Amino acid sequence: MQISARNQFNGIVKDIRNGAVNSEVTVSLPTGQEIVAAVTCESVSNLGLEKGKAVVVLIKAGSILIANNLDNIKLSARNQLSGIISHIERGSVNSIVDLDLGDGLALSAGITMKSSDLLNLVPGQKATAIFKAGAVILGVLA
């Protein structure tokens, strides 16, 4: 599969919590970290999602925020993956920040240059990628 989303992870469905219209699907990554996706109940059915099923997790880089120093802050965003900044590609308006999540897993976030500068982001620094469950797309092999 070729797709424009920079962030593509293989994972296993750990849990599914069905609501009236939407479901929360928790996916375990090979690193042990988890990603929660909010998808329609219809998507759960159409994809044949169930505990233990292999899935592909897709997240556009522009849907991800980068933060540092979140020690005493609680956020409503379900997905918060911590790692080390491995690379920053600076453009004229935006930066792409690559975050090493460990065990060969990396994530890219597209943030504004102003945010990158205000946070004083540099390679080697600890940071957290933050994104809402609704920003996650799940796929399965047909």
mmCIF file of C-alpha atoms in Angstrom:
data_model
loop_
_atom_site.group_PDB
_atom_site.id
_atom_site.type_symbol
_atom_site.label_atom_id
_atom_site.label_comp_id
_atom_site.label_asym_id
_atom_site.label_seq_id
_atom_site.Cartn_x
_atom_site.Cartn_y
_atom_site.Cartn_z
ATOM 1 C CA MET A 1 0.000 0.000 0.000
ATOM 2 C CA GLN A 2 1.221 3.473 -0.818
ATOM 3 C CA ILE A 3 -0.412 6.370 0.957
ATOM 4 C CA SER A 4 0.531 9.964 1.729
ATOM 5 C CA ALA A 5 0.209 9.678 5.524
ATOM 6 C CA ARG A 6 3.761 9.816 6.917
ATOM 7 C CA ASN A 7 2.885 7.803 9.993
ATOM 8 C CA GLN A 8 2.082 4.164 9.290
ATOM 9 C CA PHE A 9 2.295 1.645 12.116
ATOM 10 C CA ASN A 10 1.518 -2.047 12.323
ATOM 11 C CA GLY A 11 -0.303 -3.078 15.440
ATOM 12 C CA ILE A 12 -2.712 -5.490 17.069
ATOM 13 C CA VAL A 13 -6.207 -4.643 18.284
ATOM 14 C CA LYS A 14 -6.101 -4.823 22.078
ATOM 15 C CA ASP A 15 -9.617 -3.656 22.894
ATOM 16 C CA ILE A 16 -12.803 -2.342 21.302
ATOM 17 C CA ARG A 17 -15.347 -0.258 23.206
ATOM 18 C CA ASN A 18 -18.542 0.133 21.192
ATOM 19 C CA GLY A 19 -20.796 3.141 21.576
ATOM 20 C CA ALA A 20 -24.075 4.005 19.876
ATOM 21 C CA VAL A 21 -22.387 5.414 16.743
ATOM 22 C CA ASN A 22 -18.627 5.326 17.324
ATOM 23 C CA SER A 23 -16.209 2.818 18.774
ATOM 24 C CA GLU A 24 -12.885 3.294 20.523
ATOM 25 C CA VAL A 25 -10.311 0.850 19.238
ATOM 26 C CA THR A 26 -7.110 0.458 21.242
ATOM 27 C CA VAL A 27 -4.144 -0.771 19.203
ATOM 28 C CA SER A 28 -0.936 -2.116 20.733
ATOM 29 C CA LEU A 29 2.260 -1.201 18.885
ATOM 30 C CA PRO A 30 5.352 -3.461 18.857
ATOM 31 C CA THR A 31 6.959 -1.064 21.398
ATOM 32 C CA GLY A 32 4.163 -1.724 23.908
ATOM 33 C CA GLN A 33 2.800 1.782 23.441
ATOM 34 C CA GLU A 34 -0.856 2.099 22.523
ATOM 35 C CA ILE A 35 -2.842 4.214 20.086
ATOM 36 C CA VAL A 36 -6.572 4.796 20.464
ATOM 37 C CA ALA A 37 -8.672 5.321 17.337
ATOM 38 C CA ALA A 38 -12.225 6.667 17.289
ATOM 39 C CA VAL A 39 -14.003 5.081 14.332
ATOM 40 C CA THR A 40 -17.617 4.407 13.454
ATOM 41 C CA CYS A 41 -19.240 1.165 14.546
ATOM 42 C CA GLU A 42 -19.845 0.558 10.848
ATOM 43 C CA SER A 43 -16.079 0.723 10.216
ATOM 44 C CA VAL A 44 -15.455 -1.795 13.007
ATOM 45 C CA SER A 45 -17.894 -4.154 11.314
ATOM 46 C CA ASN A 46 -16.704 -3.511 7.731
ATOM 47 C CA LEU A 47 -13.047 -4.031 8.695
ATOM 48 C CA GLY A 48 -13.854 -7.119 10.748
ATOM 49 C CA LEU A 49 -12.079 -5.637 13.757
ATOM 50 C CA GLU A 50 -11.768 -7.831 16.829
ATOM 51 C CA LYS A 51 -9.280 -8.337 19.625
ATOM 52 C CA GLY A 52 -6.046 -9.831 18.308
ATOM 53 C CA LYS A 53 -6.550 -8.689 14.691
ATOM 54 C CA ALA A 54 -3.593 -7.101 12.896
ATOM 55 C CA VAL A 55 -4.218 -3.533 11.741
ATOM 56 C CA VAL A 56 -2.386 -0.656 10.103
ATOM 57 C CA VAL A 57 -2.588 2.676 11.917
ATOM 58 C CA LEU A 58 -2.380 5.836 9.794
ATOM 59 C CA ILE A 59 -1.924 9.365 11.157
ATOM 60 C CA LYS A 60 -1.216 12.444 9.047
ATOM 61 C CA ALA A 61 1.770 14.420 10.336
ATOM 62 C CA GLY A 62 -0.295 17.618 10.344
ATOM 63 C CA SER A 63 -2.689 16.099 12.903
ATOM 64 C CA ILE A 64 0.068 15.670 15.476
ATOM 65 C CA LEU A 65 1.211 18.267 18.007
ATOM 66 C CA ILE A 66 4.600 18.205 19.710
ATOM 67 C CA ALA A 67 5.022 19.202 23.343
ATOM 68 C CA ASN A 68 7.748 19.155 25.916
ATOM 69 C CA ASN A 69 7.621 19.370 29.690
ATOM 70 C CA LEU A 70 4.149 17.849 30.171
ATOM 71 C CA ASP A 71 4.976 16.444 33.614
ATOM 72 C CA ASN A 72 2.134 18.131 35.525
ATOM 73 C CA ILE A 73 -0.359 18.682 32.720
ATOM 74 C CA LYS A 74 -3.389 16.538 31.879
ATOM 75 C CA LEU A 75 -4.795 16.697 28.347
ATOM 76 C CA SER A 76 -8.013 15.465 26.774
ATOM 77 C CA ALA A 77 -6.158 14.003 23.781
ATOM 78 C CA ARG A 78 -6.090 10.231 24.254
ATOM 79 C CA ASN A 79 -2.884 9.664 22.324
ATOM 80 C CA GLN A 80 0.360 10.852 23.881
ATOM 81 C CA LEU A 81 3.499 9.077 22.693
ATOM 82 C CA SER A 82 6.815 10.063 24.240
ATOM 83 C CA GLY A 83 10.201 9.796 22.620
ATOM 84 C CA ILE A 84 13.371 11.584 21.614
ATOM 85 C CA ILE A 85 13.554 14.085 18.762
ATOM 86 C CA SER A 86 15.784 12.482 16.143
ATOM 87 C CA HIS A 87 15.561 15.082 13.381
ATOM 88 C CA ILE A 88 13.964 18.429 12.543
ATOM 89 C CA GLU A 89 13.474 19.482 8.931
ATOM 90 C CA ARG A 90 12.895 23.220 8.888
ATOM 91 C CA GLY A 91 10.954 24.795 6.040
ATOM 92 C CA SER A 92 9.940 28.388 5.461
ATOM 93 C CA VAL A 93 6.584 27.999 7.272
ATOM 94 C CA ASN A 94 6.498 24.519 8.812
ATOM 95 C CA SER A 95 8.866 22.043 10.400
ATOM 96 C CA ILE A 96 8.738 18.269 10.288
ATOM 97 C CA VAL A 97 9.762 16.879 13.662
ATOM 98 C CA ASP A 98 10.773 13.212 13.764
ATOM 99 C CA LEU A 99 10.340 11.516 17.112
ATOM 100 C CA ASP A 100 12.099 8.234 17.944
ATOM 101 C CA LEU A 101 9.609 6.162 19.972
ATOM 102 C CA GLY A 102 12.088 3.337 20.564
ATOM 103 C CA ASP A 103 12.538 -0.148 19.102
ATOM 104 C CA GLY A 104 12.847 1.260 15.571
ATOM 105 C CA LEU A 105 9.489 3.037 15.680
ATOM 106 C CA ALA A 106 9.412 6.693 14.612
ATOM 107 C CA LEU A 107 6.697 9.290 14.226
ATOM 108 C CA SER A 108 6.645 12.537 12.213
ATOM 109 C CA ALA A 109 4.750 15.690 13.168
ATOM 110 C CA GLY A 110 4.202 18.743 10.997
ATOM 111 C CA ILE A 111 4.210 21.871 13.150
ATOM 112 C CA THR A 112 4.700 25.562 12.446
ATOM 113 C CA MET A 113 8.167 27.077 12.510
ATOM 114 C CA LYS A 114 6.946 29.465 15.186
ATOM 115 C CA SER A 115 5.957 26.545 17.438
ATOM 116 C CA SER A 116 9.247 24.808 16.756
ATOM 117 C CA ASP A 117 11.136 27.958 17.730
ATOM 118 C CA LEU A 118 8.990 28.754 20.795
ATOM 119 C CA LEU A 119 9.516 25.233 22.137
ATOM 120 C CA ASN A 120 13.276 25.420 21.394
ATOM 121 C CA LEU A 121 13.095 21.978 19.800
ATOM 122 C CA VAL A 122 16.425 20.298 19.082
ATOM 123 C CA PRO A 123 17.487 16.743 18.233
ATOM 124 C CA GLY A 124 18.175 14.663 21.334
ATOM 125 C CA GLN A 125 15.456 16.405 23.332
ATOM 126 C CA LYS A 126 12.605 14.491 24.993
ATOM 127 C CA ALA A 127 9.187 15.333 23.549
ATOM 128 C CA THR A 128 5.649 14.026 23.370
ATOM 129 C CA ALA A 129 3.515 13.590 20.265
ATOM 130 C CA ILE A 130 -0.131 14.413 20.952
ATOM 131 C CA PHE A 131 -3.085 13.600 18.716
ATOM 132 C CA LYS A 132 -6.772 12.963 19.151
ATOM 133 C CA ALA A 133 -8.330 9.547 18.589
ATOM 134 C CA GLY A 134 -10.382 10.986 15.734
ATOM 135 C CA ALA A 135 -7.185 11.714 13.788
ATOM 136 C CA VAL A 136 -6.370 8.000 13.555
ATOM 137 C CA ILE A 137 -7.358 5.900 10.547
ATOM 138 C CA LEU A 138 -7.303 2.107 10.769
ATOM 139 C CA GLY A 139 -6.824 -0.300 7.901
ATOM 140 C CA VAL A 140 -6.640 -4.062 7.428
ATOM 141 C CA LEU A 141 -5.288 -6.249 4.681
ATOM 142 C CA ALA A 142 -8.056 -7.445 2.385
#
